[in-house]
Amino acid sequence: MTTVSSRPVERSAPSVQKTGPLAWSQKHLFNSVFNSVLTVVLVGVIGYALFNLFTWALTKAKWAVVTGTFSTMMSGLYPSGSYWRLWFILGMVLTLSGLSWGILARNQKKLFTTPPLVGIGLAALLLVLLPMTRPYLLYSLGLLALLAISAVVGQALGRKVPSAGTYISGGWFVSYFVMLYLLGGNTFTDSMLYTVVAQIGLGILAGWLLSTLITAATVTTWLGRLGLLALGYVVGYYVLGNVLYAPLVGLGLSYSIFLILMQIVGVLLGVLLIWVFSDAQTLQTIGRVALFLAGFVGVFALMGWLPKQLGLEFGLETVRTNNWGGLLLTLFLAISGISLCFPAGVLLALGRRSKLPLIRTFSVAYIELVRGVPLIAILFMGQVLIPLFLPEGMRPDSVVRAIVGLTIFSSAYLAENVRAGLQAVPQGQAEAAQSLGLNKPLTTSLIVLPQALKTAIPAIVGQFISLFQDTTLLGIVGLSELLGITQDLLASPKYLGTYAPAFVFIGAIYWVFCYGMSFGSRRIEEALNTDLR
Amino acid sequence: MAKHSTKPISGLRALFRDERFWQVAFQVIVAAVVFAVFSYLFGNLTRNLARRGTEFGFAFLKNPAGFDIGENMLGYSTANQDSYAKVIQAGVINSLRLIFVSVITATIVGIAAGVASFSDNWLVHKISRLYVGLIRNVPLLIQLIFWYSAVFLAAPQEANQFVLSAFNTNFLIFNNKSFRAIGPGLPGEIWVGLMLLGLAALLFGLLLNSINKLRQGRYAAGIAGVIGRLGSVAVIVAVVVADYFLLFSNSATDNLFFKGAAIALFTNPEGLWIVGLIALAIAYFVIGNVRTKAIVEQGQDGKALLGVMGAIALVGFLVFILAFNWNAPVIGETGRASGGLTMSIRYLAAVTALTFYTGAFIAEIVRAGIQSVSRGQWEAARSVGLSNGKAMRLVVFPQSLRVIIPPLNSEFANLAKNSSLAFAVGYPELYNLANTSLNQTGKPIEVFLVVMAVYLTLNLLISLNMNQLNQAVQFKER
Amino acid sequence: MTQSEMAAPMTPRNDVGSEAVIVAKDVNKWYDNGFHVLKGVSMNVYKGEVVVVMGPSGTGKTTINSTYNELEPYQEGSIEIDGVLIANDIKDIEVVRREVGMVFQQFNLFPHLTVLQNVTLAPIWVRRWPKAKAEEIAMRLLDRVGIAEQAYKFPGQMSGGQQQRVAIARSLAMQPKVMLFDEPTSALDPEMVREVLDVMRNLAKDGMTMVCVTHEVGFAREVADRVVLMDGGVLVEENTPDAFFNNPKEERSKAFLSQIL
């Protein structure tokens, strides 16, 4: 039996919906006495500040320091005849970026949602406002269109080809060395910058290609045996030879007999190694390592030795690094620093968590030592001290020294960020992987690291942003990156004293890049999370 | 263990397949490689130094430095043939001056901006987000040079200096060379003494940490433990010695050009008042805790103790106002200003830039910390009757400290290191002076080692003390 | 029969193979802090047998299970898996880990890989099977545990019971000789326990050698060939399920059973 209340329920009229700007401002700006006062005061202050800012920007500011020096700020003293190389690099980077964006967004229905459209629109607007000459403006707008088109292509590719991501990563890797070559021109036989860096990169590529393409078991087994023989020979002949030289020859052994003896020792050592490591799988692994090394060394030989022999001249004019400047140099330093400090940081983080006491001590000592010292000290001392540690006559490029300094510094901080990510991976993951039979390196690279890096993305990108901002320190150490070149320009009589416009301009440039990076990192995080949800 | 595996393996092969062998061998290989690389580099170094004719040694510290360093608080001047050692110490004091002040101001700005991002006033919220988003993404060096060149240097010249005055006293005088305000007139050695006191307090934290470690025996077993214990003992000895010098050094001592904090404070009347103020502050906090205990445990209303605390505060306030020779800047006949609390433009620019830049990062840290406290805590606090402000102060903020302090640790360390950037505007802090010394003496390695040692010590002090603070705010969990 | 009464480990029942897959002799283990967690445990597991290990928490039953695939080292005694001694030999350890599969209480699926990738990862990288072969075998296994249609989902999108079944399939993909189960249903909601136990039951019927650490008495009674009680790091009693549950011999067994039955 239900009871019914005798008193009818009073219905009051529904409260008036308060919408509209008046209601909104009452709720958000004036909802208490304190807030009302605060709002009034702030509106007054901000209004005054903005008014002054706009009058200054439009009337008093001497923007000539920006309009007159735009190309110098962008690329330093880069010869204008070679500008096409810079445009090519820009085009290549934008194409790769568009493709990457498309591939990352392959699961989204609509590629050009509001934020990217707004971003592209803003970019186009900015380009129109910037003081560029007509053809450059057209190139820039064309590049923007290229970005959009390659994004569309990238999304299509991402959907059709499953391993598109790997190809694009390979593309990024190769593009760095293409960029290096285009920037520097024909200096393969000259500066240390190229003979080491470019050859290392291409060497890695060649070695990796060789070792993955040649997988026939018999070939690799025999190569493994050959490799062990060579290793034994080298160790026996060179290392043991150096060690035993003094005592044996001192005892009266003749030199030629000593040489023969050492060679026999080397061969015997090689045979011993073959006998010890005689099961097929080890030999095959060693064989593939040997292939990799062969490719690597081969590239060095080819690129260092062959051009000299053939007297070849590649057609690009040399542009030395002291002519690189402005935003170009800033971007180059940042990209190189970021690419190098990431693997170094990951290795350090793994080393710090290693169970082997020596490795852990080295890693901890390096990280704590580097994190305790200001970057400017490392950079400046690097410029001064590096030549002291190298043999007479070896004077590395100041750009190389700067990159080394930035990498040393950033890798220590990155190591801590990656370590935090590693700690967040549950112990059970490694246990499960080991119980499936995966060895330690496989467990780390396939299971632990991907999860750790995904967790650490915000911190890692934060460190990249820091590195980008830290390139400014090189301006006061003598390099002509964006800040340095601005200070040089402001010291010239023509633009003396016009600090505010110049700094507002380059401040805005840095802001765009840094904000763009943190925005991009948020999007990457979201993309990775939606992948897994 | 009996070895009866199915495949008989001979001794050497077994060795190569033994996990333990490779663990040791790998480390040996790594050690050998590292050693080889270091000896190569070091060999080159000694060869190059020998060729230059310079020898490694710190004797140059006694030589007179022939260059001017601008503002400093140790009274350095080339006229006295002051040595490099004094230059370095002046640089350290200048850096400390920058760091101590910036830490305080940046924390205030950061907490204000962080809390403001939770305001229900839309304008306040947006401004704080705008501030953080703008400042964090522009490099510190650019902001620093901007503040110096475009703001402070662009201030009116001395002839037209900006004067804020009322009631016949000048509160503020501001031109493009210096900034003067009404402030306490303490002799320089008291300011130095206060900074040294702060440094000594930080070192004391290191001492406590080592003593705790020894008492609790938190060491690994075996040899590593013995080395660890010896290390802690060494640290304790070093800290005691260092604290002794910081507190009691007389500038008559060789090589130390500052007056120890205790001596400076106790031999100056203002210093004695400062000591009195510190004692009053300690009494205030102790009585405050006693009062809280009395209210909570014994149900007293605490009014009497509140009265005592109020009296202490009043006395402290009076001391602060009357005992420190507050003086205002005055403009002499030539139009030059003098007196008052003076700060050079370089110092001011450095402090401003560091404050706002670090403040933006601290704001984010505070925001993340407050956000990390779950909504349930707010609701529970309100549901037992606490007001919004009390809920924030007693329930939410203490819990947010757990999340705030670790990143704050690295933020403070960053600030200490970023202080070296002040050299870009010519402020004579440690790195700047070390740089000049390096150029003058041609001894880059020694100077570099000194600079590294100072910054590493600062880093260590900050990190250790923040870690102890961290321990204090952790929950006691099972 | 108790440890002290046994001169030799139990002989297997008749329809179970007589070769011992796991031979553990007098295994002793100490933790780093000195705690003696395994005290002279000896146990044989024969081919095709299902052994259920029971006991109070923290008494070494998970630990002894973990020593069988070298997840945890042991200091004294010997353990042989299929004739291969677990020691410090790298190759032997690899062999043992391949031949022994383990299913964890917390599933431990790899969250950044799909279900199919989880199952094919080890066969591709450890046994070096080509991708097609690994995927074919993986799909068959997923079908066997009843979740073939979820192959392209991520672990985070599945229920606990489904995840545990994927974990079982993942271990089976390596075609192990013996499967170790570490409280596989303890972290599941009650309604999902049954689906996992069904899979394990079918596995036993197909002749897989299994060592299960579990509290599920019903499962032990139905499926186990032998029940082992571990308490305080010692193997207290070992018997057939009927004998163990209905007629426990040791005092500690009686105390334990009174708590769970």
PDB file of C-alpha atoms in Angstrom, chain B residues 133-299:
ATOM      1  CA  GLY B 133      52.982  30.555 -20.695  1.00  0.00           C
ATOM      2  CA  LEU B 134      54.831  33.652 -21.851  1.00  0.00           C
ATOM      3  CA  ILE B 135      57.805  33.688 -19.523  1.00  0.00           C
ATOM      4  CA  ARG B 136      58.575  29.985 -19.553  1.00  0.00           C
ATOM      5  CA  ASN B 137      59.030  29.874 -23.282  1.00  0.00           C
ATOM      6  CA  VAL B 138      61.479  32.737 -23.710  1.00  0.00           C
ATOM      7  CA  PRO B 139      65.103  32.029 -22.805  1.00  0.00           C
ATOM      8  CA  LEU B 140      66.312  33.520 -19.542  1.00  0.00           C
ATOM      9  CA  LEU B 141      69.254  35.217 -21.186  1.00  0.00           C
ATOM     10  CA  ILE B 142      66.995  37.136 -23.521  1.00  0.00           C
ATOM     11  CA  GLN B 143      64.781  38.229 -20.658  1.00  0.00           C
ATOM     12  CA  LEU B 144      67.824  39.219 -18.634  1.00  0.00           C
ATOM     13  CA  ILE B 145      69.357  41.349 -21.375  1.00  0.00           C
ATOM     14  CA  PHE B 146      65.934  42.785 -22.150  1.00  0.00           C
ATOM     15  CA  TRP B 147      65.381  43.853 -18.554  1.00  0.00           C
ATOM     16  CA  TYR B 148      68.843  45.357 -18.392  1.00  0.00           C
ATOM     17  CA  SER B 149      69.076  47.075 -21.764  1.00  0.00           C
ATOM     18  CA  ALA B 150      65.547  47.898 -22.633  1.00  0.00           C
ATOM     19  CA  VAL B 151      64.119  48.652 -19.229  1.00  0.00           C
ATOM     20  CA  PHE B 152      66.701  49.661 -16.711  1.00  0.00           C
ATOM     21  CA  LEU B 153      69.265  51.263 -18.963  1.00  0.00           C
ATOM     22  CA  ALA B 154      66.458  53.124 -20.653  1.00  0.00           C
ATOM     23  CA  ALA B 155      65.544  54.723 -17.368  1.00  0.00           C
ATOM     24  CA  PRO B 156      65.996  58.443 -17.115  1.00  0.00           C
ATOM     25  CA  GLN B 157      69.480  59.798 -16.760  1.00  0.00           C
ATOM     26  CA  GLU B 158      70.738  61.102 -13.497  1.00  0.00           C
ATOM     27  CA  ALA B 159      69.830  64.617 -14.392  1.00  0.00           C
ATOM     28  CA  ASN B 160      66.173  63.706 -14.767  1.00  0.00           C
ATOM     29  CA  GLN B 161      66.061  60.902 -12.295  1.00  0.00           C
ATOM     30  CA  PHE B 162      62.764  59.576 -11.105  1.00  0.00           C
ATOM     31  CA  VAL B 163      62.054  60.556  -7.520  1.00  0.00           C
ATOM     32  CA  LEU B 164      59.172  59.318  -5.441  1.00  0.00           C
ATOM     33  CA  SER B 165      58.861  61.482  -2.385  1.00  0.00           C
ATOM     34  CA  ALA B 166      56.323  62.464   0.191  1.00  0.00           C
ATOM     35  CA  PHE B 167      56.366  64.228   3.498  1.00  0.00           C
ATOM     36  CA  ASN B 168      59.767  65.689   2.731  1.00  0.00           C
ATOM     37  CA  THR B 169      61.499  62.322   2.451  1.00  0.00           C
ATOM     38  CA  ASN B 170      62.464  60.554  -0.709  1.00  0.00           C
ATOM     39  CA  PHE B 171      61.091  57.040  -0.823  1.00  0.00           C
ATOM     40  CA  LEU B 172      62.588  56.059  -4.127  1.00  0.00           C
ATOM     41  CA  ILE B 173      65.197  57.450  -6.450  1.00  0.00           C
ATOM     42  CA  PHE B 174      65.608  55.676  -9.752  1.00  0.00           C
ATOM     43  CA  ASN B 175      67.966  56.481 -12.608  1.00  0.00           C
ATOM     44  CA  ASN B 176      69.800  54.475 -15.190  1.00  0.00           C
ATOM     45  CA  LYS B 177      72.707  53.776 -12.908  1.00  0.00           C
ATOM     46  CA  SER B 178      71.233  52.779  -9.609  1.00  0.00           C
ATOM     47  CA  PHE B 179      68.113  52.292  -7.628  1.00  0.00           C
ATOM     48  CA  ARG B 180      67.825  53.725  -4.162  1.00  0.00           C
ATOM     49  CA  ALA B 181      65.052  53.152  -1.690  1.00  0.00           C
ATOM     50  CA  ILE B 182      64.394  53.899   1.910  1.00  0.00           C
ATOM     51  CA  GLY B 183      65.883  51.079   3.867  1.00  0.00           C
ATOM     52  CA  PRO B 184      67.891  49.896   6.828  1.00  0.00           C
ATOM     53  CA  GLY B 185      71.352  51.324   7.066  1.00  0.00           C
ATOM     54  CA  LEU B 186      73.352  48.307   8.026  1.00  0.00           C
ATOM     55  CA  PRO B 187      77.101  48.239   7.537  1.00  0.00           C
ATOM     56  CA  GLY B 188      78.266  46.018   4.687  1.00  0.00           C
ATOM     57  CA  GLU B 189      79.803  43.423   6.925  1.00  0.00           C
ATOM     58  CA  ILE B 190      76.447  42.729   8.522  1.00  0.00           C
ATOM     59  CA  TRP B 191      74.888  41.938   5.157  1.00  0.00           C
ATOM     60  CA  VAL B 192      77.854  39.700   4.415  1.00  0.00           C
ATOM     61  CA  GLY B 193      77.519  38.213   7.873  1.00  0.00           C
ATOM     62  CA  LEU B 194      73.851  37.406   7.268  1.00  0.00           C
ATOM     63  CA  MET B 195      74.683  35.660   4.024  1.00  0.00           C
ATOM     64  CA  LEU B 196      77.421  33.674   5.683  1.00  0.00           C
ATOM     65  CA  LEU B 197      74.993  32.774   8.435  1.00  0.00           C
ATOM     66  CA  GLY B 198      72.623  31.453   5.814  1.00  0.00           C
ATOM     67  CA  LEU B 199      75.430  29.464   4.227  1.00  0.00           C
ATOM     68  CA  ALA B 200      76.454  28.089   7.604  1.00  0.00           C
ATOM     69  CA  ALA B 201      72.866  27.044   8.268  1.00  0.00           C
ATOM     70  CA  LEU B 202      72.801  25.143   4.956  1.00  0.00           C
ATOM     71  CA  LEU B 203      76.070  23.462   5.841  1.00  0.00           C
ATOM     72  CA  PHE B 204      74.546  22.524   9.167  1.00  0.00           C
ATOM     73  CA  GLY B 205      71.912  20.624   7.248  1.00  0.00           C
ATOM     74  CA  LEU B 206      74.710  18.629   5.618  1.00  0.00           C
ATOM     75  CA  LEU B 207      76.127  17.943   9.062  1.00  0.00           C
ATOM     76  CA  LEU B 208      72.792  16.691  10.375  1.00  0.00           C
ATOM     77  CA  ASN B 209      72.401  14.465   7.344  1.00  0.00           C
ATOM     78  CA  SER B 210      75.783  12.826   7.869  1.00  0.00           C
ATOM     79  CA  ILE B 211      75.215  12.380  11.589  1.00  0.00           C
ATOM     80  CA  ASN B 212      71.846  10.775  10.909  1.00  0.00           C
ATOM     81  CA  LYS B 213      73.382   8.440   8.370  1.00  0.00           C
ATOM     82  CA  LEU B 214      76.025   7.351  10.825  1.00  0.00           C
ATOM     83  CA  ARG B 215      73.549   6.845  13.609  1.00  0.00           C
ATOM     84  CA  GLN B 216      71.142   4.852  11.472  1.00  0.00           C
ATOM     85  CA  GLY B 217      73.843   2.889   9.778  1.00  0.00           C
ATOM     86  CA  ARG B 218      72.370   3.307   6.306  1.00  0.00           C
ATOM     87  CA  TYR B 219      75.308   1.864   4.480  1.00  0.00           C
ATOM     88  CA  ALA B 220      75.928  -1.109   2.253  1.00  0.00           C
ATOM     89  CA  ALA B 221      77.677  -4.062   3.744  1.00  0.00           C
ATOM     90  CA  GLY B 222      81.377  -4.707   3.600  1.00  0.00           C
ATOM     91  CA  ILE B 223      84.025  -2.495   2.096  1.00  0.00           C
ATOM     92  CA  ALA B 224      81.542  -0.064   0.579  1.00  0.00           C
ATOM     93  CA  GLY B 225      80.090   0.484   4.018  1.00  0.00           C
ATOM     94  CA  VAL B 226      83.456   1.223   5.566  1.00  0.00           C
ATOM     95  CA  ILE B 227      84.261   3.710   2.821  1.00  0.00           C
ATOM     96  CA  GLY B 228      80.823   5.255   3.263  1.00  0.00           C
ATOM     97  CA  ARG B 229      81.335   5.667   6.979  1.00  0.00           C
ATOM     98  CA  LEU B 230      84.744   7.222   6.482  1.00  0.00           C
ATOM     99  CA  GLY B 231      83.199   9.551   3.957  1.00  0.00           C
ATOM    100  CA  SER B 232      80.525  10.674   6.388  1.00  0.00           C
ATOM    101  CA  VAL B 233      83.118  11.321   9.074  1.00  0.00           C
ATOM    102  CA  ALA B 234      85.174  13.328   6.620  1.00  0.00           C
ATOM    103  CA  VAL B 235      82.116  15.342   5.678  1.00  0.00           C
ATOM    104  CA  ILE B 236      81.367  16.080   9.328  1.00  0.00           C
ATOM    105  CA  VAL B 237      84.904  17.275   9.944  1.00  0.00           C
ATOM    106  CA  ALA B 238      84.856  19.403   6.808  1.00  0.00           C
ATOM    107  CA  VAL B 239      81.546  20.995   7.722  1.00  0.00           C
ATOM    108  CA  VAL B 240      82.646  21.787  11.247  1.00  0.00           C
ATOM    109  CA  VAL B 241      85.814  23.429   9.934  1.00  0.00           C
ATOM    110  CA  ALA B 242      83.928  25.345   7.281  1.00  0.00           C
ATOM    111  CA  ASP B 243      81.278  26.511   9.723  1.00  0.00           C
ATOM    112  CA  TYR B 244      83.995  27.634  12.060  1.00  0.00           C
ATOM    113  CA  PHE B 245      85.478  29.815   9.386  1.00  0.00           C
ATOM    114  CA  LEU B 246      82.151  31.125   8.219  1.00  0.00           C
ATOM    115  CA  LEU B 247      81.179  32.097  11.713  1.00  0.00           C
ATOM    116  CA  PHE B 248      84.356  33.069  13.412  1.00  0.00           C
ATOM    117  CA  SER B 249      86.880  34.101  10.841  1.00  0.00           C
ATOM    118  CA  ASN B 250      88.539  37.383  11.409  1.00  0.00           C
ATOM    119  CA  SER B 251      89.513  39.127   8.243  1.00  0.00           C
ATOM    120  CA  ALA B 252      92.982  39.390   9.607  1.00  0.00           C
ATOM    121  CA  THR B 253      93.394  35.705   8.826  1.00  0.00           C
ATOM    122  CA  ASP B 254      95.358  34.847   5.774  1.00  0.00           C
ATOM    123  CA  ASN B 255      93.320  34.232   2.644  1.00  0.00           C
ATOM    124  CA  LEU B 256      89.888  34.818   4.095  1.00  0.00           C
ATOM    125  CA  PHE B 257      88.706  38.301   3.502  1.00  0.00           C
ATOM    126  CA  PHE B 258      85.375  38.313   5.176  1.00  0.00           C
ATOM    127  CA  LYS B 259      84.441  38.693   8.770  1.00  0.00           C
ATOM    128  CA  GLY B 260      82.799  35.629  10.196  1.00  0.00           C
ATOM    129  CA  ALA B 261      79.072  35.910  10.742  1.00  0.00           C
ATOM    130  CA  ALA B 262      79.228  35.614  14.509  1.00  0.00           C
ATOM    131  CA  ILE B 263      81.957  38.194  14.810  1.00  0.00           C
ATOM    132  CA  ALA B 264      80.214  40.623  12.470  1.00  0.00           C
ATOM    133  CA  LEU B 265      76.934  40.282  14.274  1.00  0.00           C
ATOM    134  CA  PHE B 266      78.293  40.505  17.771  1.00  0.00           C
ATOM    135  CA  THR B 267      80.679  43.390  17.270  1.00  0.00           C
ATOM    136  CA  ASN B 268      78.134  45.714  15.757  1.00  0.00           C
ATOM    137  CA  PRO B 269      75.179  47.192  17.607  1.00  0.00           C
ATOM    138  CA  GLU B 270      72.852  46.518  14.680  1.00  0.00           C
ATOM    139  CA  GLY B 271      74.163  43.001  14.612  1.00  0.00           C
ATOM    140  CA  LEU B 272      73.199  42.469  18.212  1.00  0.00           C
ATOM    141  CA  TRP B 273      69.696  43.683  17.445  1.00  0.00           C
ATOM    142  CA  ILE B 274      69.525  41.203  14.602  1.00  0.00           C
ATOM    143  CA  VAL B 275      70.536  38.411  16.931  1.00  0.00           C
ATOM    144  CA  GLY B 276      67.818  39.611  19.283  1.00  0.00           C
ATOM    145  CA  LEU B 277      65.276  39.537  16.444  1.00  0.00           C
ATOM    146  CA  ILE B 278      66.256  35.989  15.586  1.00  0.00           C
ATOM    147  CA  ALA B 279      65.860  34.975  19.200  1.00  0.00           C
ATOM    148  CA  LEU B 280      62.431  36.627  19.295  1.00  0.00           C
ATOM    149  CA  ALA B 281      61.402  34.805  16.117  1.00  0.00           C
ATOM    150  CA  ILE B 282      62.440  31.476  17.584  1.00  0.00           C
ATOM    151  CA  ALA B 283      60.532  32.262  20.754  1.00  0.00           C
ATOM    152  CA  TYR B 284      57.486  33.186  18.693  1.00  0.00           C
ATOM    153  CA  PHE B 285      57.431  29.856  16.891  1.00  0.00           C
ATOM    154  CA  VAL B 286      58.115  27.829  20.008  1.00  0.00           C
ATOM    155  CA  ILE B 287      55.320  29.532  21.904  1.00  0.00           C
ATOM    156  CA  GLY B 288      53.076  29.123  18.883  1.00  0.00           C
ATOM    157  CA  ASN B 289      53.638  25.369  18.926  1.00  0.00           C
ATOM    158  CA  VAL B 290      53.131  25.211  22.685  1.00  0.00           C
ATOM    159  CA  ARG B 291      49.903  27.110  22.277  1.00  0.00           C
ATOM    160  CA  THR B 292      48.639  24.810  19.560  1.00  0.00           C
ATOM    161  CA  LYS B 293      49.465  21.833  21.728  1.00  0.00           C
ATOM    162  CA  ALA B 294      47.685  23.404  24.692  1.00  0.00           C
ATOM    163  CA  ILE B 295      44.581  24.107  22.629  1.00  0.00           C
ATOM    164  CA  VAL B 296      44.507  20.665  21.074  1.00  0.00           C
ATOM    165  CA  GLU B 297      45.498  18.496  23.996  1.00  0.00           C
ATOM    166  CA  GLN B 298      44.311  20.368  27.029  1.00  0.00           C
ATOM    167  CA  GLY B 299      41.383  22.274  25.672  1.00  0.00           C
TER     168      GLY B 299
END
